[in-house]
Amino acid sequence: MVIEIEDLCKAYKNVQAVDGLSFRVSEGELFAFLGVNGAGKSTTINIISGILPKDSGVVKVCGEDIETRAQSVKSKVGVVFQNSVLDKRLTVRDNLECRAALYGIYGKRYRQRLEEMDSLLGLSDILKRPLVKLSGGQRRRADIARALIHDPELLILDEPTTGLDPQTRQTVWRVIEQLRTKQGLTVFLTTHYMEEASVADHVIILHGGRKAAEGTPHELKTLYAKDTLRVYSHLDEIAAYLAERGYGISREKDCIDIQVKGTAEATGLIAARPELFDDYEVLKGDMDSVFLNVTDREITEE
Ligand code: ADP
């Protein structure tokens, strides 16, 4: 196991940010850690990466306790924080050199590592430039190089693609995929982009510091996503027919969306009044639907 968390708790004065959280992350996994703002994601990440003390619970990284083996754990973890922690006045090269030196990486070993980072992230055009002169996407590449320079076993990424243009998002995503598939790196990721979460091996949805749902994307879709029956014709008649049957619908200009449990329910509706349904499609529930249904359910229960 790369991460083992058992009954983790953390409060800030009267806010219980993490409340009895337990989960495990296996080697080589892409693990998506999701939740609305304030769910407790950053607090958990800061505890795993050793920059915030926990109140109680057990946190182990690569089998080592984060408190009693803090130094060893730090050498095994690389973190890309939401806000860059690089020194803005220094060049990318100087930033990376300082970071490497912190882990005792100098001389030939440092140059070799820098070359590896360059071929992975394409750094040659930005190495000599100070951070202040870089675009958002270039800075993100430098952030990732900083997190990886000491060759960690676990890479933690806190919203790595938020605010980036689509092309840079794709570059960051390609790098993550490459690290995982070619180097077997374990990647722990928070994101608000559900298409990124949908390719994860395992997903946790956090709410109010607790685990609200957990599983593979497929398992979560089966449990929480609803399919949509979208119809494009006879809209008034279909709206009346569905109202009779107690369905809530969402009506757009050209279509009506009906949430259904699955294809069987859609087929039942269509088979009862086939003359109304001559232009329709069934859209499979996706991770967006999972996220909305899980977080809505939690909010309703509050
Ligand atoms: P997320 O990363 O999922 O947005 P956080 O871990 O940042 O969530 O926050 C969890 C909860 O803890 C929120 O209610 C937030 O307001 C609160 N919180 C986070 N950091 C602090 C802090 N330094 N002081 C007080 N409350 C905090």
Coordinates of C-alpha atoms and ligand atoms in Angstrom, one line a residue:
M1 CA 0.0 0.0 0.0
V2 CA 1.3 3.5 -0.8
I3 CA -1.2 5.3 1.4
E4 CA -3.0 3.9 4.4
I5 CA -5.3 6.2 6.4
E6 CA -7.3 5.0 9.3
D7 CA -9.8 7.2 11.2
L8 CA -8.1 10.5 10.4
C9 CA -9.5 13.6 12.2
K10 CA -8.5 17.2 11.9
A11 CA -10.3 20.3 13.2
Y12 CA -9.5 24.0 12.9
K13 CA -10.9 25.6 16.1
N14 CA -14.7 24.8 15.6
V15 CA -14.5 23.5 12.1
Q16 CA -14.2 19.7 11.8
A17 CA -12.3 19.6 8.4
V18 CA -11.6 15.9 8.4
D19 CA -13.9 13.6 10.3
G20 CA -13.0 9.9 10.8
L21 CA -11.6 9.4 7.2
S22 CA -10.2 5.9 6.2
F23 CA -8.9 4.8 2.8
R24 CA -6.1 3.0 1.1
V25 CA -4.2 3.7 -2.2
S26 CA -2.4 0.8 -3.9
E27 CA 0.9 1.0 -5.8
G28 CA 0.7 2.4 -9.4
E29 CA -2.9 3.5 -8.9
L30 CA -4.4 6.7 -10.3
F31 CA -6.6 7.7 -7.3
A32 CA -9.1 10.6 -7.7
F33 CA -10.0 12.4 -4.5
L34 CA -13.2 14.5 -5.2
G35 CA -15.4 16.8 -3.3
V36 CA -17.0 20.2 -3.3
N37 CA -15.0 23.2 -2.0
G38 CA -14.5 22.9 1.7
A39 CA -14.9 19.0 1.7
G40 CA -11.5 18.5 3.4
K41 CA -9.4 17.6 0.4
S42 CA -6.5 20.1 0.9
T43 CA -6.4 19.4 4.6
T44 CA -6.0 15.6 3.9
I45 CA -3.3 16.3 1.4
N46 CA -1.4 18.7 3.7
I47 CA -1.5 16.0 6.4
I48 CA -0.3 13.2 4.0
S49 CA 2.5 15.5 2.8
G50 CA 3.7 16.3 6.3
I51 CA 3.0 20.0 6.4
L52 CA 0.0 19.9 8.7
P53 CA -0.2 17.9 12.0
K54 CA -3.3 15.6 12.4
D55 CA -5.4 15.5 15.5
S56 CA -5.9 11.7 15.6
G57 CA -5.8 8.6 13.4
V58 CA -3.1 6.7 11.6
V59 CA -1.5 7.9 8.3
K60 CA 1.2 5.7 6.7
V61 CA 2.9 6.4 3.4
C62 CA 4.8 3.5 1.7
G63 CA 4.3 1.6 5.0
E64 CA 5.9 4.3 7.2
D65 CA 4.2 6.5 9.8
I66 CA 4.1 10.1 8.7
E67 CA 5.0 11.3 12.2
T68 CA 7.7 8.9 13.4
R69 CA 9.3 8.6 10.0
A70 CA 8.6 12.1 8.7
Q71 CA 11.9 12.6 6.9
S72 CA 11.8 9.3 5.1
V73 CA 8.2 9.9 4.1
K74 CA 9.0 13.3 2.7
S75 CA 11.6 11.8 0.4
K76 CA 9.0 9.5 -1.1
V77 CA 6.3 12.1 -1.8
G78 CA 6.1 14.9 -4.4
V79 CA 3.3 17.4 -4.2
V80 CA 2.0 19.9 -6.7
F81 CA 0.0 22.4 -4.7
Q82 CA -2.8 24.5 -6.1
N83 CA -0.7 27.6 -5.8
S84 CA 2.9 27.4 -6.9
V85 CA 5.4 27.2 -4.1
L86 CA 8.4 28.0 -6.4
D87 CA 10.4 31.2 -5.7
K88 CA 9.1 33.7 -8.3
R89 CA 12.3 35.7 -8.5
L90 CA 14.5 32.7 -9.3
T91 CA 14.8 31.0 -12.7
V92 CA 13.3 27.5 -13.1
R93 CA 16.8 26.0 -13.1
D94 CA 17.7 27.7 -9.8
N95 CA 14.4 26.6 -8.2
L96 CA 15.0 23.0 -9.3
E97 CA 18.6 23.0 -8.1
C98 CA 17.6 24.3 -4.7
R99 CA 14.9 21.7 -4.4
A100 CA 17.2 18.9 -5.5
A101 CA 19.9 20.1 -3.0
L102 CA 17.3 19.8 -0.2
Y103 CA 17.2 16.0 -0.9
G104 CA 21.0 15.7 -1.3
I105 CA 20.9 15.5 -5.1
Y106 CA 23.9 17.3 -6.6
G107 CA 26.3 17.2 -9.6
K108 CA 26.0 14.4 -12.0
R109 CA 22.9 13.0 -10.4
Y110 CA 21.2 16.3 -10.5
R111 CA 22.1 16.9 -14.1
Q112 CA 20.8 13.5 -15.0
R113 CA 17.5 14.1 -13.2
L114 CA 17.1 17.5 -14.9
E115 CA 17.5 15.8 -18.3
E116 CA 14.8 13.3 -17.4
M117 CA 12.5 16.1 -16.3
D118 CA 13.3 18.0 -19.5
S119 CA 12.4 15.0 -21.7
L120 CA 9.2 14.4 -19.7
L121 CA 8.0 18.0 -19.5
G122 CA 9.9 20.0 -22.2
L123 CA 11.7 22.4 -19.9
S124 CA 14.5 23.6 -22.2
D125 CA 12.7 26.8 -23.3
I126 CA 11.9 27.9 -19.7
L127 CA 14.9 26.7 -17.6
K128 CA 16.7 30.1 -17.8
R129 CA 13.7 32.2 -17.2
P130 CA 12.5 33.5 -13.8
L131 CA 9.1 32.3 -12.7
V132 CA 7.5 35.7 -12.9
K133 CA 8.0 35.7 -16.6
L134 CA 6.2 32.4 -17.3
S135 CA 2.7 31.7 -18.5
G136 CA 0.3 29.7 -16.3
G137 CA 1.0 26.5 -18.3
Q138 CA 4.8 26.9 -18.2
R139 CA 4.6 27.5 -14.4
R140 CA 2.6 24.3 -14.0
R141 CA 5.3 22.3 -15.9
A142 CA 7.9 23.8 -13.5
D143 CA 5.7 22.9 -10.5
I144 CA 5.5 19.3 -11.7
A145 CA 9.3 19.2 -12.2
R146 CA 9.8 20.5 -8.7
A147 CA 7.6 17.8 -7.3
L148 CA 9.4 15.1 -9.2
I149 CA 13.0 16.2 -9.0
H150 CA 13.8 13.9 -6.1
D151 CA 12.2 10.9 -7.8
P152 CA 9.3 10.2 -5.4
E153 CA 7.1 7.1 -5.3
L154 CA 3.9 9.0 -4.8
L155 CA 2.9 12.1 -6.7
I156 CA 0.1 14.2 -5.1
L157 CA -1.6 16.8 -7.4
D158 CA -4.0 19.3 -5.9
E159 CA -6.2 20.5 -8.8
P160 CA -3.3 20.4 -11.3
T161 CA -5.3 21.5 -14.3
T162 CA -7.6 24.1 -12.8
G163 CA -7.5 27.4 -14.7
L164 CA -5.3 26.1 -17.5
D165 CA -6.2 26.4 -21.2
P166 CA -7.4 23.2 -22.8
Q167 CA -4.1 22.6 -24.6
T168 CA -2.0 22.9 -21.4
R169 CA -4.5 20.7 -19.6
Q170 CA -3.9 18.1 -22.2
T171 CA -0.1 18.4 -21.8
V172 CA -0.3 18.0 -18.0
W173 CA -2.6 15.1 -18.4
R174 CA -0.3 13.4 -20.9
V175 CA 2.6 13.7 -18.5
I176 CA 0.5 12.2 -15.7
E177 CA -0.4 9.2 -17.9
Q178 CA 3.2 8.8 -18.9
L179 CA 4.4 8.8 -15.4
R180 CA 1.9 6.2 -14.4
T181 CA 2.1 3.8 -17.3
K182 CA 5.9 4.0 -18.0
Q183 CA 7.2 4.5 -14.5
G184 CA 4.5 2.9 -12.4
L185 CA 4.2 6.1 -10.2
T186 CA 1.3 6.2 -7.9
V187 CA -0.8 9.4 -8.5
F188 CA -3.2 10.9 -6.0
L189 CA -5.2 13.6 -7.6
T190 CA -7.9 16.1 -6.7
T191 CA -9.8 17.6 -9.6
H192 CA -13.1 19.3 -10.5
Y193 CA -13.0 17.9 -14.0
M194 CA -15.0 14.7 -14.0
E195 CA -13.7 13.5 -17.3
E196 CA -10.3 13.3 -15.5
A197 CA -11.8 11.4 -12.6
S198 CA -13.5 9.0 -15.0
V199 CA -10.2 7.5 -16.0
A200 CA -9.0 6.9 -12.4
D201 CA -8.6 3.4 -11.0
H202 CA -10.3 4.4 -7.8
V203 CA -12.4 7.3 -6.7
I204 CA -13.4 8.8 -3.3
I205 CA -16.0 11.5 -3.0
L206 CA -15.5 13.4 0.2
H207 CA -18.2 15.5 1.9
G208 CA -17.9 17.4 5.2
G209 CA -14.6 15.6 5.9
R210 CA -16.3 12.2 5.6
K211 CA -16.3 9.6 2.8
A212 CA -19.6 10.0 0.9
A213 CA -18.9 7.4 -1.8
E214 CA -16.0 5.2 -2.9
G215 CA -15.3 2.8 -5.8
T216 CA -14.1 2.5 -9.4
P217 CA -15.7 4.9 -11.8
H218 CA -17.7 2.0 -13.2
E219 CA -19.0 1.0 -9.8
L220 CA -19.9 4.5 -8.9
K221 CA -21.7 5.0 -12.2
T222 CA -23.7 1.9 -11.6
L223 CA -24.7 3.0 -8.1
Y224 CA -25.2 6.7 -8.4
A225 CA -25.4 7.9 -12.0
K226 CA -28.8 8.2 -13.7
D227 CA -29.2 7.8 -17.5
T228 CA -31.1 10.5 -19.4
L229 CA -33.8 9.8 -22.0
R230 CA -33.7 12.9 -24.3
V231 CA -36.7 13.4 -26.6
Y232 CA -36.9 15.9 -29.6
S233 CA -40.4 15.5 -30.9
H234 CA -44.0 15.8 -29.6
L235 CA -42.7 17.8 -26.7
D236 CA -46.1 19.0 -25.3
E237 CA -47.7 15.5 -25.5
I238 CA -44.6 13.9 -23.9
A239 CA -44.6 16.5 -21.1
A240 CA -48.2 15.8 -20.4
Y241 CA -47.7 12.0 -20.5
L242 CA -44.7 12.2 -18.1
A243 CA -46.6 14.5 -15.7
E244 CA -49.4 11.9 -15.5
R245 CA -46.8 9.3 -14.5
G246 CA -45.3 11.7 -11.9
Y247 CA -41.9 12.3 -13.7
G248 CA -40.0 15.4 -13.1
I249 CA -38.6 16.7 -16.4
S250 CA -36.2 19.4 -17.5
R251 CA -37.4 21.1 -20.6
E252 CA -35.1 22.9 -23.1
K253 CA -36.1 24.8 -26.2
D254 CA -35.6 21.7 -28.5
C255 CA -35.8 18.8 -26.2
I256 CA -37.0 17.3 -22.9
D257 CA -34.6 15.4 -20.6
I258 CA -36.0 12.7 -18.4
Q259 CA -33.8 11.1 -15.7
V260 CA -34.2 7.3 -15.8
K261 CA -32.6 4.5 -13.8
G262 CA -31.4 2.8 -16.9
T263 CA -32.2 1.7 -20.5
A264 CA -35.0 -0.6 -19.2
E265 CA -36.9 2.2 -17.7
A266 CA -36.6 4.3 -20.8
T267 CA -37.8 1.4 -23.0
G268 CA -40.8 0.9 -20.7
L269 CA -41.8 4.6 -21.1
I270 CA -41.3 4.4 -24.9
A271 CA -43.1 1.1 -25.3
A272 CA -46.3 2.4 -23.6
R273 CA -46.7 5.3 -26.1
P274 CA -44.5 4.4 -29.1
E275 CA -46.3 7.0 -31.3
L276 CA -44.9 9.8 -29.3
F277 CA -41.3 8.7 -29.4
D278 CA -40.0 8.9 -32.9
D279 CA -36.9 11.0 -32.2
Y280 CA -35.0 10.3 -29.0
E281 CA -31.7 9.1 -27.5
V282 CA -30.6 7.5 -24.2
L283 CA -27.5 9.1 -22.7
K284 CA -25.5 7.0 -20.3
G285 CA -24.9 8.5 -16.8
D286 CA -21.3 9.8 -16.4
M287 CA -19.1 10.9 -13.5
D288 CA -20.7 14.4 -13.6
S289 CA -24.0 12.7 -12.8
V290 CA -22.3 10.6 -10.0
F291 CA -20.7 13.6 -8.4
L292 CA -23.9 15.7 -8.5
N293 CA -26.1 12.9 -7.2
V294 CA -23.7 12.0 -4.3
T295 CA -23.1 15.6 -3.2
D296 CA -26.9 16.5 -3.6
R297 CA -27.8 13.5 -1.4
E298 CA -25.3 14.6 1.2
I299 CA -26.6 18.2 1.2
T300 CA -30.2 16.9 1.5
E301 CA -29.3 14.7 4.4
E302 CA -27.7 17.7 6.2
Ligands
ADP1 P1 -11.1 21.5 0.2 O1 -9.7 21.4 -0.1 O2 -11.9 20.2 -0.1 O3 -11.7 22.7 -0.4 P2 -10.3 22.2 2.9 O4 -9.5 21.1 3.4 O5 -9.5 23.4 2.3 O6 -11.3 21.7 1.8 O7 -11.2 22.8 4.0 C1 -12.0 21.9 4.8 C2 -12.8 22.8 5.9 O8 -11.8 23.4 6.8 C3 -13.5 24.0 5.3 O9 -14.7 24.2 6.0 C4 -12.5 25.2 5.4 O10 -13.2 26.4 5.5 C5 -11.8 24.8 6.7 N1 -10.4 25.3 6.8 C6 -9.5 25.0 5.9 N2 -8.3 25.6 6.3 C7 -8.6 26.3 7.4 C8 -7.8 27.1 8.3 N3 -6.5 27.3 8.1 N4 -8.4 27.7 9.3 C9 -9.7 27.5 9.6 N5 -10.5 26.7 8.8 C10 -10.0 26.1 7.7

